[in-house]
Coordinates of C-alpha atoms and ligand atoms in Angstrom, one line a residue:
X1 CA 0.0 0.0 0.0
X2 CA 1.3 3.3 -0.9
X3 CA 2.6 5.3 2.1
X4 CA 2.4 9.1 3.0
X5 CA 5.1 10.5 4.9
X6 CA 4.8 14.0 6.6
X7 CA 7.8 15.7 6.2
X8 CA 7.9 17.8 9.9
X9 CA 6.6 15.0 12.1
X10 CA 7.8 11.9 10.6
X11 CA 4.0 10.7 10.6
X12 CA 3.9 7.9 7.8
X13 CA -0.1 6.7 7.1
X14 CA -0.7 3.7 4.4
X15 CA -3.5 4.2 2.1
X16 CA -5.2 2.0 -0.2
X17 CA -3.6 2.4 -3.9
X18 CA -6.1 4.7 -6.1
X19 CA -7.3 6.4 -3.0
X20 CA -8.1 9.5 -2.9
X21 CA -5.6 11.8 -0.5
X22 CA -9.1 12.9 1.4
X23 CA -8.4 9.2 3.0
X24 CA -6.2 10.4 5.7
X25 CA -9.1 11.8 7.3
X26 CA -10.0 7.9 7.8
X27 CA -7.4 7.6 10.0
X28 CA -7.7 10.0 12.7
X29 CA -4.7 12.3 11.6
X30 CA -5.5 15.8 12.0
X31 CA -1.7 17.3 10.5
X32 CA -3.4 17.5 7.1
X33 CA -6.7 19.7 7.6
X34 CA -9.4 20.0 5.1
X35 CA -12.2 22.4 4.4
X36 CA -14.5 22.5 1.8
X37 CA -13.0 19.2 -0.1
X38 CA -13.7 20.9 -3.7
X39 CA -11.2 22.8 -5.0
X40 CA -12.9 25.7 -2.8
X41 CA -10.6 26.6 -0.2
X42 CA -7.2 26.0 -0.3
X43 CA -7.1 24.0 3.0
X44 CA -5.8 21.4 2.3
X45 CA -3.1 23.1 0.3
X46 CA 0.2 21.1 0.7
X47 CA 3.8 20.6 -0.9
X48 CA 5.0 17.4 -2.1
X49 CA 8.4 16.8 -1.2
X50 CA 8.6 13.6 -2.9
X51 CA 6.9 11.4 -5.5
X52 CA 4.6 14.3 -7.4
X53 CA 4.7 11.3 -10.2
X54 CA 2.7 9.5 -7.8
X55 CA 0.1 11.6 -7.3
X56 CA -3.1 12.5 -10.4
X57 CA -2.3 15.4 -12.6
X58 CA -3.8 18.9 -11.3
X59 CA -7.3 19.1 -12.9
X60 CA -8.3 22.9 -14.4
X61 CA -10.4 23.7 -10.9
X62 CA -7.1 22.7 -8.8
X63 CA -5.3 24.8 -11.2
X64 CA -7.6 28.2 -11.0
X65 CA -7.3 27.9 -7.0
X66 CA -3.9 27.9 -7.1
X67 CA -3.5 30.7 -9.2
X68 CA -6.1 32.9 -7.5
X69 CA -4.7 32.1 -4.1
X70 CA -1.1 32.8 -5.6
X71 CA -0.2 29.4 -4.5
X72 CA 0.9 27.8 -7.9
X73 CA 4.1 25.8 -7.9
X74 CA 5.8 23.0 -8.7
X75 CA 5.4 21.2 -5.9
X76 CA 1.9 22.6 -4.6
X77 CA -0.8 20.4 -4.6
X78 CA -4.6 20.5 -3.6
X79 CA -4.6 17.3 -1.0
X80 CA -8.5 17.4 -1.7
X81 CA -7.8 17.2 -5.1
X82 CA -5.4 13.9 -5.5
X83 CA -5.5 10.4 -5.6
X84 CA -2.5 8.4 -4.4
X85 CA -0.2 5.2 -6.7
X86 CA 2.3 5.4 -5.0
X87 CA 4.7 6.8 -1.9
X88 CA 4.7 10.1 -1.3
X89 CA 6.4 12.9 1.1
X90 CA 4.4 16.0 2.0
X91 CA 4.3 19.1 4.0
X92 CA 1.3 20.4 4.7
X93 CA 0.7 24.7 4.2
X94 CA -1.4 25.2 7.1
Ligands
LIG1 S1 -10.4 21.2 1.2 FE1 -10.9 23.1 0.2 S2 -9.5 23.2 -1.4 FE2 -9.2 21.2 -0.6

C-alpha cells in the first residue's frame, strides 16, 4: 500500500492504492486539515516533497485555485484534489 510520509513529524499513514488523499481523514490524523474538499478553499493546500509522479495530474479547478490564491508551484498540490499510486512525502501549508 502506498505510504504518506509528513515531512515535519515523521508521521507515515498507508493508504489503499487509487485512494483518494481525502483518505487520511479515515485515519484520525489531524496534520493534514481540510475544508470544503472541492477545490474551494485552499485548505488542504500542501507541498509534495517527494513522488509528485505518484500523485493525479492537477485538474483545471485545482489549477484556478492555485493561481487565484497565488499558490501555484511546482510542488503545490490540492490534498482534496489527489489520488494516491504510490509513496509520497508531503508538507502540509497550514
Ligand atoms: S479542502 Fe478546500 S480546497 Fe481542498
Amino acid at each position: 500500500m502506498p505510504k504518506v510520509t509528513f515531512q515535519q513529524t515523521g508521521t507515515v499513514i498507508e493508504l489503499e492504492n487509487n485512494s483518494p488523499l481525502i483518505d487520511i481523514e479515515d485515519q484520525k490524523n489531524n496534520e493534514l486539515p481540510f475544508g470544503c474538499r472541492n477545490a474551494a478553499c485552499g485548505t488542504c493546500a500542501i507541498d509534495v516533497i517527494y513522488g509528485m509522479e505518484n500523485l493525479t495530474p492537477k485538474n483545471e479547478e485545482e489549477i484556478d485555485l492555485l493561481n487565484i490564491l497565488d499558490m501555484d508551484g511546482e510542488k503545490r498540490r490540492l490534498a482534496c484534489q489527489c489520488i494516491l499510486h504510490g509513496d509520497i512525502t508531503i508538507e502540509p501549508m497550514n
